[in-house]
Coordinates of C-alpha atoms and ligand atoms in Angstrom, one line a residue:
M54 CA 202.9 48.7 82.6
D55 CA 200.6 46.0 83.9
K56 CA 196.9 45.4 83.3
I57 CA 194.3 43.7 85.5
V58 CA 191.7 41.8 83.6
E59 CA 188.5 40.5 85.2
K60 CA 185.5 38.4 84.3
I61 CA 182.7 40.5 82.7
K62 CA 179.2 40.1 84.0
N63 CA 176.9 41.1 81.1
G64 CA 178.8 40.0 78.0
L65 CA 180.4 42.1 75.3
R66 CA 177.8 44.1 73.4
G67 CA 177.8 46.7 70.7
E68 CA 179.6 47.8 67.5
I69 CA 183.2 48.9 67.0
V70 CA 185.3 49.8 63.9
I71 CA 188.5 47.7 63.7
P72 CA 191.6 49.8 63.3
S73 CA 193.9 49.8 60.3
D74 CA 195.7 46.6 59.0
K75 CA 199.3 46.5 60.1
S76 CA 200.6 44.4 57.1
I77 CA 198.9 46.6 54.5
S78 CA 200.1 49.8 56.3
H79 CA 203.7 48.7 56.1
R80 CA 203.4 47.9 52.4
A81 CA 201.5 51.1 51.6
V82 CA 204.3 53.3 53.0
I83 CA 207.2 51.3 51.8
F84 CA 205.9 50.9 48.2
S85 CA 204.9 54.6 48.1
A86 CA 208.6 55.4 48.9
L87 CA 209.5 53.7 45.6
A88 CA 206.9 55.5 43.5
K89 CA 207.6 58.9 41.9
G90 CA 205.0 61.4 43.1
R91 CA 202.5 61.8 45.9
S92 CA 200.8 58.8 47.5
V93 CA 197.7 59.2 49.6
I94 CA 197.2 56.7 52.4
R95 CA 193.9 56.9 54.4
N96 CA 193.6 55.0 57.7
F97 CA 197.3 54.3 58.2
S98 CA 197.9 52.2 61.3
G99 CA 198.7 53.9 64.6
G100 CA 200.8 50.9 65.7
Q101 CA 204.5 51.3 66.4
D102 CA 205.5 48.8 63.8
P103 CA 204.2 50.6 60.7
H104 CA 205.6 53.8 62.1
S105 CA 209.0 52.1 62.1
S106 CA 208.6 51.6 58.4
L107 CA 207.6 55.2 58.0
S108 CA 210.6 56.5 59.8
V109 CA 213.0 54.2 57.9
C110 CA 211.5 55.5 54.6
C111 CA 212.0 59.0 55.9
A112 CA 215.6 58.3 56.7
L113 CA 216.0 57.1 53.1
G114 CA 215.0 60.6 51.8
V115 CA 211.3 60.2 51.5
D116 CA 209.0 63.1 52.6
Y117 CA 205.7 62.7 54.4
K118 CA 203.0 64.6 56.2
F119 CA 199.8 63.8 58.1
L120 CA 196.9 66.1 57.2
D121 CA 193.5 65.5 58.8
G122 CA 194.5 61.9 59.6
V123 CA 195.6 61.2 56.0
L124 CA 199.2 60.2 55.3
Y125 CA 200.8 61.8 52.2
V126 CA 204.0 60.2 51.1
I127 CA 206.1 62.3 48.6
S128 CA 209.0 60.6 46.8
D129 CA 211.0 61.1 43.7
G130 CA 211.1 57.3 43.4
K131 CA 214.8 57.1 44.2
L132 CA 216.0 56.4 47.7
K133 CA 219.0 58.3 49.2
S134 CA 221.9 57.0 51.2
P135 CA 221.0 57.2 54.9
L136 CA 223.1 59.3 57.3
S137 CA 222.9 56.7 60.1
A138 CA 221.7 53.2 60.9
L139 CA 218.1 52.5 60.1
D140 CA 216.2 51.5 63.3
C141 CA 213.4 49.0 62.6
G142 CA 212.4 48.8 66.2
N143 CA 210.4 45.6 67.0
S144 CA 209.3 45.2 63.4
G145 CA 210.3 42.1 61.4
T146 CA 208.2 43.2 58.5
T147 CA 210.1 46.5 58.3
M148 CA 213.5 44.8 58.4
R149 CA 212.8 42.1 56.0
L150 CA 211.0 44.1 53.4
I151 CA 213.4 47.0 53.5
S152 CA 216.4 44.6 53.2
G153 CA 215.1 43.5 49.8
I154 CA 215.0 47.0 48.5
L155 CA 218.3 48.1 50.0
S156 CA 220.2 45.1 48.5
G157 CA 219.6 46.6 45.0
Q158 CA 220.5 50.2 45.7
N159 CA 223.8 52.0 44.8
F160 CA 224.6 52.9 48.4
N161 CA 225.3 51.1 51.7
S162 CA 223.1 50.9 54.7
V163 CA 222.8 49.3 58.2
L164 CA 219.5 48.0 59.6
T165 CA 219.2 47.6 63.4
G166 CA 216.3 46.4 65.7
D167 CA 215.4 46.1 69.3
E168 CA 216.4 43.2 71.5
S169 CA 213.6 40.9 70.3
L170 CA 214.1 41.8 66.6
S171 CA 217.9 41.2 66.9
K172 CA 217.2 37.6 68.0
R173 CA 214.9 36.8 65.0
P174 CA 216.3 34.8 62.1
M175 CA 217.4 36.7 59.0
M176 CA 219.1 33.9 57.1
R177 CA 215.7 33.2 55.5
I178 CA 216.2 36.5 53.6
I179 CA 220.0 36.7 53.5
E180 CA 220.3 33.4 51.6
P181 CA 218.0 34.2 48.6
L182 CA 219.2 37.8 48.5
E183 CA 222.8 36.5 48.2
F184 CA 221.7 34.2 45.4
M185 CA 220.6 37.4 43.7
G186 CA 224.0 39.0 44.2
A187 CA 223.4 40.9 47.4
K188 CA 226.2 41.7 49.8
I189 CA 224.9 41.4 53.4
F190 CA 226.9 41.1 56.6
S191 CA 225.1 40.0 59.7
D192 CA 225.7 38.9 63.2
G193 CA 225.5 35.1 62.6
G194 CA 222.2 35.5 60.6
H195 CA 220.8 38.2 63.0
A196 CA 220.6 42.0 63.0
P197 CA 222.3 44.3 62.7
L198 CA 222.4 43.8 58.9
Q199 CA 225.0 45.7 56.9
I200 CA 223.9 45.9 53.3
K201 CA 226.3 46.9 50.6
G202 CA 224.2 47.9 47.6
A203 CA 225.0 45.7 44.5
P204 CA 223.7 44.9 41.1
L205 CA 221.1 42.1 41.4
N206 CA 220.1 39.3 39.0
G207 CA 216.7 37.6 39.0
I208 CA 216.4 34.1 40.4
E209 CA 213.9 31.2 40.7
Y210 CA 213.6 30.5 44.4
N211 CA 211.8 27.6 46.0
S212 CA 211.2 28.6 49.6
K213 CA 210.8 25.9 52.3
L214 CA 208.8 28.4 54.3
A215 CA 205.4 29.9 53.5
S216 CA 206.3 33.4 54.6
A217 CA 204.9 36.7 53.3
Q218 CA 207.9 38.6 54.7
V219 CA 210.4 36.5 52.8
K220 CA 208.3 36.5 49.7
S221 CA 207.8 40.3 49.8
C222 CA 211.6 40.8 50.4
I223 CA 212.5 38.8 47.4
L224 CA 209.9 40.4 45.2
L225 CA 211.0 43.9 46.2
A226 CA 214.6 42.9 45.4
G227 CA 213.3 41.6 42.1
L228 CA 212.0 45.1 41.3
F229 CA 215.7 46.2 41.1
A230 CA 217.1 43.0 39.5
E231 CA 218.1 42.2 35.9
G232 CA 215.7 39.5 34.5
R233 CA 212.8 37.8 36.1
T234 CA 212.6 36.8 39.8
T235 CA 210.2 33.9 40.7
F236 CA 209.4 33.1 44.3
T237 CA 207.6 29.8 45.0
E238 CA 206.3 28.9 48.5
P239 CA 204.8 25.6 49.8
F240 CA 201.5 27.2 50.7
V241 CA 200.2 30.6 49.8
S242 CA 201.0 33.2 52.5
R243 CA 199.3 36.6 52.7
N244 CA 199.2 38.3 49.3
H245 CA 199.0 42.0 50.1
T246 CA 202.3 42.6 48.4
E247 CA 201.2 41.0 45.1
L248 CA 197.9 42.9 45.1
M249 CA 199.4 46.3 45.9
L250 CA 202.5 46.1 43.6
K251 CA 200.2 45.0 40.8
S252 CA 197.9 47.9 41.4
M253 CA 200.9 50.3 41.3
G254 CA 201.9 49.0 37.8
A255 CA 204.5 46.4 38.6
D256 CA 205.2 43.7 36.0
L257 CA 204.0 40.9 38.3
T258 CA 202.3 37.6 37.7
V259 CA 200.9 35.0 40.1
L260 CA 200.6 31.3 39.1
G261 CA 199.4 29.0 42.0
N262 CA 202.0 29.2 44.7
S263 CA 204.5 31.1 42.5
V264 CA 204.9 34.9 42.0
S265 CA 207.1 36.4 39.3
I266 CA 208.3 40.0 39.0
Q267 CA 210.5 42.0 36.7
K268 CA 212.1 45.5 37.0
S269 CA 209.2 48.0 37.0
E270 CA 208.5 51.6 37.7
L271 CA 205.8 52.0 40.4
A272 CA 203.0 54.7 40.2
P273 CA 201.9 56.4 43.4
I274 CA 198.9 54.9 45.1
E275 CA 195.7 56.3 46.7
I276 CA 194.5 53.7 49.3
D277 CA 192.0 53.4 52.1
I278 CA 193.4 50.7 54.4
C279 CA 190.8 48.3 55.9
G280 CA 190.7 47.0 59.4
D281 CA 193.1 44.3 60.6
I282 CA 191.6 40.8 60.9
S283 CA 194.4 39.9 63.3
S284 CA 193.2 42.7 65.6
A285 CA 189.5 41.6 65.0
A286 CA 190.5 38.1 66.1
Y287 CA 190.7 39.1 69.8
F288 CA 187.1 40.4 69.7
I289 CA 185.9 37.4 67.7
A290 CA 187.4 35.0 70.3
A291 CA 186.2 37.0 73.3
A292 CA 182.6 37.3 72.0
L293 CA 182.4 33.6 71.3
I294 CA 183.4 32.6 74.8
V295 CA 182.0 35.3 77.1
P296 CA 178.3 34.5 77.8
S297 CA 175.6 36.9 76.5
S298 CA 177.9 38.5 74.0
R299 CA 176.8 39.9 70.6
I300 CA 179.1 42.3 68.8
I301 CA 179.6 43.7 65.3
L302 CA 183.1 44.5 64.0
K303 CA 183.1 47.0 61.2
N304 CA 185.4 47.4 58.2
V305 CA 187.5 44.2 58.7
G306 CA 189.8 43.0 55.9
L307 CA 188.7 39.5 54.7
N308 CA 191.4 38.7 52.3
P309 CA 191.2 34.9 52.0
T310 CA 195.0 34.6 52.5
R311 CA 194.5 36.1 56.0
A312 CA 191.1 34.9 57.0
G313 CA 192.0 31.4 58.4
I314 CA 190.5 32.4 61.8
L315 CA 187.0 32.5 60.2
E316 CA 187.5 29.0 58.8
V317 CA 188.4 27.8 62.3
V318 CA 185.4 29.5 64.0
Q319 CA 183.2 27.8 61.4
K320 CA 184.7 24.4 62.1
M321 CA 184.2 25.0 65.9
G322 CA 180.6 25.8 65.3
G323 CA 180.9 29.4 66.4
A324 CA 178.0 31.9 65.7
L325 CA 179.7 34.3 63.2
R326 CA 178.2 36.0 60.2
I327 CA 179.8 38.2 57.5
L328 CA 177.6 41.3 56.7
D329 CA 178.0 43.7 53.8
K330 CA 181.1 42.2 52.0
K331 CA 182.7 44.4 49.4
N332 CA 186.0 44.7 47.5
V333 CA 188.1 47.9 48.2
A334 CA 191.2 48.3 46.0
G335 CA 191.6 44.6 45.5
E336 CA 191.1 43.6 49.2
D337 CA 187.9 42.0 50.5
V338 CA 186.3 43.9 53.4
G339 CA 183.2 43.4 55.5
D340 CA 181.5 43.6 58.8
I341 CA 181.5 40.6 61.2
E342 CA 178.8 39.7 63.6
V343 CA 179.8 37.4 66.4
C344 CA 177.6 35.9 69.2
Y345 CA 178.4 33.8 72.3
T346 CA 178.4 30.1 71.5
D347 CA 178.1 27.7 74.4
N348 CA 178.8 24.5 72.4
L349 CA 182.1 25.2 70.7
K350 CA 183.8 22.1 69.4
A351 CA 187.6 21.5 69.3
C352 CA 189.2 21.1 65.9
E353 CA 192.5 20.3 64.2
I354 CA 194.5 23.1 62.6
K355 CA 197.4 22.2 60.4
G356 CA 198.9 22.3 56.9
D357 CA 198.0 25.0 54.3
I358 CA 195.7 26.9 56.7
I359 CA 198.7 27.8 59.0
P360 CA 200.0 30.8 57.0
R361 CA 196.4 32.1 56.8
L362 CA 196.1 32.4 60.6
I363 CA 199.8 32.4 61.8
D364 CA 199.3 35.5 64.0
E365 CA 196.0 34.3 65.4
L366 CA 197.3 31.1 66.9
P367 CA 197.9 32.5 70.4
V368 CA 194.3 33.8 70.7
I369 CA 193.1 30.5 69.2
A370 CA 194.7 28.9 72.3
A371 CA 192.5 31.1 74.5
L372 CA 189.4 30.2 72.4
A373 CA 190.2 26.5 72.5
T374 CA 190.2 26.4 76.3
Q375 CA 186.4 26.9 76.0
A376 CA 185.8 24.3 73.2
E377 CA 184.8 20.7 73.9
G378 CA 187.6 18.3 73.1
E379 CA 191.2 18.4 71.9
T380 CA 192.2 21.3 69.7
V381 CA 195.4 20.3 68.0
I382 CA 197.7 22.8 66.2
R383 CA 200.5 21.4 64.1
D384 CA 202.9 22.6 61.3
A385 CA 203.3 25.9 63.1
G386 CA 207.0 25.5 64.1
D387 CA 207.7 29.0 62.8
L388 CA 205.7 30.4 65.7
R389 CA 208.9 29.9 67.7
N390 CA 210.6 32.6 65.6
K391 CA 208.0 35.4 66.1
E392 CA 208.4 38.3 68.6
S393 CA 208.7 35.6 71.2
D394 CA 208.8 31.8 71.0
R395 CA 205.1 31.8 70.8
I396 CA 204.7 28.1 71.3
A397 CA 206.6 28.0 74.6
A398 CA 205.2 31.3 75.8
V399 CA 201.5 30.5 75.1
V400 CA 201.8 27.1 76.7
A401 CA 203.5 28.5 79.8
E402 CA 201.2 31.4 80.4
V403 CA 197.8 29.9 79.4
R404 CA 198.6 27.0 81.6
K405 CA 199.2 29.4 84.6
L406 CA 195.5 30.5 84.2
G407 CA 194.4 26.9 84.6
A408 CA 194.2 25.6 81.0
E409 CA 195.1 22.0 80.0
I410 CA 197.7 22.7 77.3
E411 CA 200.5 20.5 75.9
E412 CA 203.6 21.8 74.0
L413 CA 204.5 20.1 70.7
E414 CA 207.6 20.8 68.7
D415 CA 205.5 22.5 65.9
G416 CA 202.4 23.5 67.8
F417 CA 200.3 22.7 70.9
I418 CA 197.2 20.8 72.1
V419 CA 194.5 22.4 74.2
R420 CA 192.1 20.2 76.0
G421 CA 188.8 21.9 76.7
R422 CA 186.6 22.9 78.3
S423 CA 188.6 24.3 81.1
N424 CA 187.4 26.2 84.1
L425 CA 190.0 28.9 84.2
K426 CA 190.9 29.9 87.7
G427 CA 193.2 32.9 87.1
G428 CA 194.1 34.8 90.3
C429 CA 197.7 35.0 89.1
E430 CA 200.3 37.1 87.2
V431 CA 201.2 36.3 83.6
E432 CA 204.1 37.5 81.4
T433 CA 204.0 38.9 77.9
Y434 CA 207.7 38.2 76.7
H435 CA 207.8 41.6 74.9
D436 CA 205.1 40.2 72.6
H437 CA 202.0 42.2 71.7
R438 CA 200.0 39.2 70.5
L439 CA 200.7 37.3 73.7
A440 CA 199.5 40.3 75.8
M441 CA 196.2 40.5 73.9
S442 CA 195.6 36.8 73.9
L443 CA 196.1 36.6 77.6
Y444 CA 193.7 39.5 78.1
V445 CA 191.0 37.4 76.2
A446 CA 191.7 34.3 78.3
G447 CA 191.6 36.5 81.4
L448 CA 188.0 37.5 80.6
M449 CA 187.1 33.9 81.3
C450 CA 189.0 33.5 84.6
E451 CA 187.2 33.2 88.0
K452 CA 189.7 35.5 89.7
P453 CA 191.4 38.6 88.3
V454 CA 194.6 38.2 86.3
K455 CA 197.5 40.6 86.3
I456 CA 199.2 40.9 82.8
N457 CA 202.8 42.3 83.1
G458 CA 204.2 44.2 80.2
F459 CA 200.9 45.1 78.7
E460 CA 202.4 48.2 76.9
W461 CA 203.7 45.8 74.2
V462 CA 200.1 45.9 72.8
D463 CA 201.0 49.3 71.3
I464 CA 203.2 47.6 68.7
S465 CA 200.2 46.7 66.7
F466 CA 197.0 47.8 68.4
P467 CA 197.1 50.9 70.8
E468 CA 193.3 51.1 70.7
F469 CA 192.9 47.5 72.1
A470 CA 191.9 48.2 75.7
N471 CA 189.7 51.2 74.9
L472 CA 187.8 49.2 72.3
F473 CA 187.2 46.4 74.8
C474 CA 185.9 48.9 77.3
K475 CA 183.4 50.2 74.7
L476 CA 181.9 46.7 74.5
M477 CA 181.6 46.1 78.2
Ligands
S3P30 C1 203.7 39.5 58.0 C2 203.9 38.1 57.8 C3 203.9 37.1 58.8 C4 203.3 37.6 60.1 C5 203.7 39.0 60.5 C6 203.4 40.0 59.4 C7 203.7 40.4 56.9 O1 205.2 36.8 59.1 O2 203.5 36.7 61.2 O3 203.1 39.4 61.7 O4 203.2 41.6 57.1 O5 204.2 40.1 55.8 P1 206.0 35.6 58.3 O6 206.1 36.1 56.9 O7 207.4 35.6 58.9 O8 205.2 34.4 58.4

């Protein structure tokens, strides 16, 4: 499916509720599967990725039902041997988190994924899981993964990558291992796993960049999932660059380990205010007001902030085309291992629109402000975040832009286009 995006005349105006957080939705359903009893999950994501986690849990013997929009997960706390391969779809989070759990079961399983997921690196989880005693057979470090359930032992693992998926995988394996498992990462990545497992009664401690866990029984949860800041980011960027915009985004997750985009907007001098901040089940949540800002300044984005905004870097490229000066993004080499090679893809496609953008091994440089011409077709590389970032850049183009493969948006944010229409 393609989508035509055009310049808007009167700015983005109004108020929208940001839909459910994808990362928290995955964790809510996967962790509920491990808890004996009935978990209640309100505002579960409608994206395809969290539904991959739900269907994998279901294939592992967990029951669920949706009633008046609420997801109930019913489990006896013990997973069952699956009858066939477990399809993780496009979802790296599903594959990596579930692998940690399956490594410590007393049955065998196979995890598969779509074309894009089958190209993504899995050695980052296979290696530490094997240190723990796991038996995993892969296609040269890629899916399909054949996991032979085995007794696991706790390890101390120093990860070179700051990755919440790797961290969560190892902590989940640690729930089934003898002894203590400690995972240390160079910078703190999103901590939803730590917060949720702790609230479910796991024996888990956090010390700086290290998290330790021991075998624990989990209690069911009742959770109201907040809006996804990664989804909010498209509206934040669009409102900052489209003249006359003033919007309010309701119910956005503001967990500091996810909110790097807000720090960047502040550095750029963007008009953004947090309204009504509160804490819901350990997660910070609030409303965000964003207004058009005609004097955005470029900035440097590198080091420890990268894991806090890793998924927002493509839309930051669109934003940076309208900021005065050089926006330099470094230390983000892992962007090449996402649903697409996001460095190469962003550079190629944003350049087609007329931006001045240079590829670096571990990031990119955007030279603003650019007068984006548009009047062309762009590609999405089977990547939802690229599709949505190009839509935002398209709003600034003089001539309409045709985005091919726009259906990939449904992976995380099926409501995306409708919500934009509401603000036009
Ligand atoms: C995620 C972690 C990040 C992020 C992904 C979701 C998660 O991946 O890019 O979209 O839910 O844990 P990495 O852990 O590979 O950085």
